[in-house]
Each structure stands twice: as structure tokens, then as C-alpha cells.
Amino acid sequence: MISIAKPDEATLKTALNNAELMLETGHDHQHVAQALLYMDERNHLMSNIVSAVENYFLLENEQARSDLLTAFKRFKTFEIESATEIEAELTLDQS
């Protein structure tokens, strides 16, 4: 497996903007833009979970527990909605 350096903020922002443009203009034939945008959102949600877990372990209070559950629920909702969108796209493609 190759090692990938983390892009700086400007590079990541440019890549995400280009990915959105590719989707909007229908130029994402290999689904690279879709995958990048999906993984960026998933990464954001996972980062929230990691932060909530850290706070939960450090603070061990009810608010930290509630924040952790909220972050986890947001992640699960994102995963379910993403899977539903894929199923809808596959159904449309088969029509």
C-alpha cells in the first residue's frame, strides 16, 4: 500500500470544490468525485465521534456521554441515508 501525505487545507478545499463541480457538470464517470465527497463527509463525522470519545473518557459526565451519543447518531444517519441514495440510484439505473 502506498503512503499518502495529508493535503494542506488549501489543497483539500480545491479538491473538494473540483469534485463538486465534476458532479454538477456530470463529469464524474469514474465516481472519483462522489467517493471523495462521501469520504470527506464521513471523515468529518468520524472526527466528531473521536472528539466526543476523548471528552467522554476525560470528563466522564452526562453531557460528554450525550455529546458522544449525538455524534454517533449523526454518523449512523449519514450512513443510512447514503446507502438509501445508492439504492435509489441503482433502481433508477435499472429502469
mmCIF file of C-alpha atoms in Angstrom:
data_model
loop_
_atom_site.group_PDB
_atom_site.id
_atom_site.type_symbol
_atom_site.label_atom_id
_atom_site.label_comp_id
_atom_site.label_asym_id
_atom_site.label_seq_id
_atom_site.Cartn_x
_atom_site.Cartn_y
_atom_site.Cartn_z
ATOM 1 C CA MET A 1 0.000 0.000 0.000
ATOM 2 C CA ILE A 2 1.327 3.433 -0.881
ATOM 3 C CA SER A 3 1.768 6.142 1.717
ATOM 4 C CA ILE A 4 -0.292 9.281 1.108
ATOM 5 C CA ALA A 5 0.650 12.615 2.660
ATOM 6 C CA LYS A 6 -2.186 14.594 4.212
ATOM 7 C CA PRO A 7 -3.103 17.519 1.938
ATOM 8 C CA ASP A 8 -2.980 21.022 3.351
ATOM 9 C CA GLU A 9 -6.262 22.908 3.795
ATOM 10 C CA ALA A 10 -5.967 24.811 0.503
ATOM 11 C CA THR A 11 -5.284 21.641 -1.482
ATOM 12 C CA LEU A 12 -8.161 19.784 0.155
ATOM 13 C CA LYS A 13 -10.549 22.694 -0.411
ATOM 14 C CA THR A 14 -9.552 22.858 -4.089
ATOM 15 C CA ALA A 15 -10.044 19.110 -4.500
ATOM 16 C CA LEU A 16 -13.474 19.217 -2.835
ATOM 17 C CA ASN A 17 -14.562 22.207 -4.935
ATOM 18 C CA ASN A 18 -13.435 20.419 -8.099
ATOM 19 C CA ALA A 19 -15.262 17.265 -7.003
ATOM 20 C CA GLU A 20 -18.489 19.245 -6.550
ATOM 21 C CA LEU A 21 -18.020 20.807 -9.984
ATOM 22 C CA MET A 22 -17.434 17.387 -11.551
ATOM 23 C CA LEU A 23 -20.691 16.093 -10.063
ATOM 24 C CA GLU A 24 -22.672 19.196 -11.028
ATOM 25 C CA THR A 25 -21.472 19.030 -14.632
ATOM 26 C CA GLY A 26 -21.814 15.265 -15.000
ATOM 27 C CA HIS A 27 -18.069 14.655 -15.452
ATOM 28 C CA ASP A 28 -17.625 12.063 -12.708
ATOM 29 C CA HIS A 29 -17.750 8.972 -14.892
ATOM 30 C CA GLN A 30 -15.352 7.025 -12.656
ATOM 31 C CA HIS A 31 -17.180 8.174 -9.472
ATOM 32 C CA VAL A 32 -13.979 9.619 -8.006
ATOM 33 C CA ALA A 33 -15.642 12.926 -7.094
ATOM 34 C CA GLN A 34 -18.574 11.156 -5.463
ATOM 35 C CA ALA A 35 -16.217 8.971 -3.430
ATOM 36 C CA LEU A 36 -14.081 11.948 -2.365
ATOM 37 C CA LEU A 37 -17.080 13.984 -1.199
ATOM 38 C CA TYR A 38 -18.578 10.987 0.598
ATOM 39 C CA MET A 39 -15.324 10.171 2.369
ATOM 40 C CA ASP A 40 -14.794 13.822 3.334
ATOM 41 C CA GLU A 41 -18.221 13.986 4.989
ATOM 42 C CA ARG A 42 -17.665 10.605 6.645
ATOM 43 C CA ASN A 43 -14.266 11.770 7.903
ATOM 44 C CA HIS A 44 -15.841 14.920 9.355
ATOM 45 C CA LEU A 45 -18.474 12.876 11.202
ATOM 46 C CA MET A 46 -15.881 10.372 12.448
ATOM 47 C CA SER A 47 -13.719 13.248 13.721
ATOM 48 C CA ASN A 48 -16.694 14.441 15.750
ATOM 49 C CA ILE A 49 -17.049 10.958 17.236
ATOM 50 C CA VAL A 50 -13.348 10.816 18.131
ATOM 51 C CA SER A 51 -13.577 14.212 19.853
ATOM 52 C CA ALA A 52 -16.688 13.119 21.733
ATOM 53 C CA VAL A 53 -14.998 9.879 22.838
ATOM 54 C CA GLU A 54 -11.963 11.812 24.066
ATOM 55 C CA ASN A 55 -14.200 14.153 26.068
ATOM 56 C CA TYR A 56 -16.187 11.239 27.446
ATOM 57 C CA PHE A 57 -13.050 9.493 28.688
ATOM 58 C CA LEU A 58 -11.582 12.692 30.116
ATOM 59 C CA LEU A 59 -14.706 14.201 31.669
ATOM 60 C CA GLU A 60 -16.867 11.143 32.371
ATOM 61 C CA ASN A 61 -20.002 13.235 32.803
ATOM 62 C CA GLU A 62 -23.529 13.083 31.430
ATOM 63 C CA GLN A 63 -23.026 15.935 28.941
ATOM 64 C CA ALA A 64 -19.983 14.210 27.427
ATOM 65 C CA ARG A 65 -21.995 10.985 27.161
ATOM 66 C CA SER A 66 -24.867 12.840 25.494
ATOM 67 C CA ASP A 67 -22.484 14.532 23.031
ATOM 68 C CA LEU A 68 -20.968 11.157 22.155
ATOM 69 C CA LEU A 69 -24.382 9.614 21.504
ATOM 70 C CA THR A 70 -25.394 12.609 19.360
ATOM 71 C CA ALA A 71 -22.219 12.359 17.262
ATOM 72 C CA PHE A 72 -22.725 8.625 16.815
ATOM 73 C CA LYS A 73 -26.384 9.078 15.801
ATOM 74 C CA ARG A 74 -25.393 11.698 13.198
ATOM 75 C CA PHE A 75 -22.854 9.281 11.765
ATOM 76 C CA LYS A 76 -25.348 6.405 11.628
ATOM 77 C CA THR A 77 -27.973 8.645 9.984
ATOM 78 C CA PHE A 78 -25.412 9.684 7.358
ATOM 79 C CA GLU A 79 -24.522 6.041 6.663
ATOM 80 C CA ILE A 80 -28.195 5.022 6.335
ATOM 81 C CA GLU A 81 -29.075 7.986 4.111
ATOM 82 C CA SER A 82 -26.033 7.329 1.907
ATOM 83 C CA ALA A 83 -26.998 3.679 1.475
ATOM 84 C CA THR A 84 -30.578 4.691 0.648
ATOM 85 C CA GLU A 85 -29.328 7.127 -2.015
ATOM 86 C CA ILE A 86 -27.193 4.402 -3.591
ATOM 87 C CA GLU A 87 -30.152 2.003 -3.680
ATOM 88 C CA ALA A 88 -32.314 4.699 -5.305
ATOM 89 C CA GLU A 89 -29.643 5.387 -7.938
ATOM 90 C CA LEU A 90 -29.321 1.682 -8.717
ATOM 91 C CA THR A 91 -33.091 1.393 -9.086
ATOM 92 C CA LEU A 92 -33.139 4.356 -11.489
ATOM 93 C CA ASP A 93 -30.247 2.889 -13.494
ATOM 94 C CA GLN A 94 -32.137 -0.382 -13.943
ATOM 95 C CA SER A 95 -35.292 1.353 -15.194
#
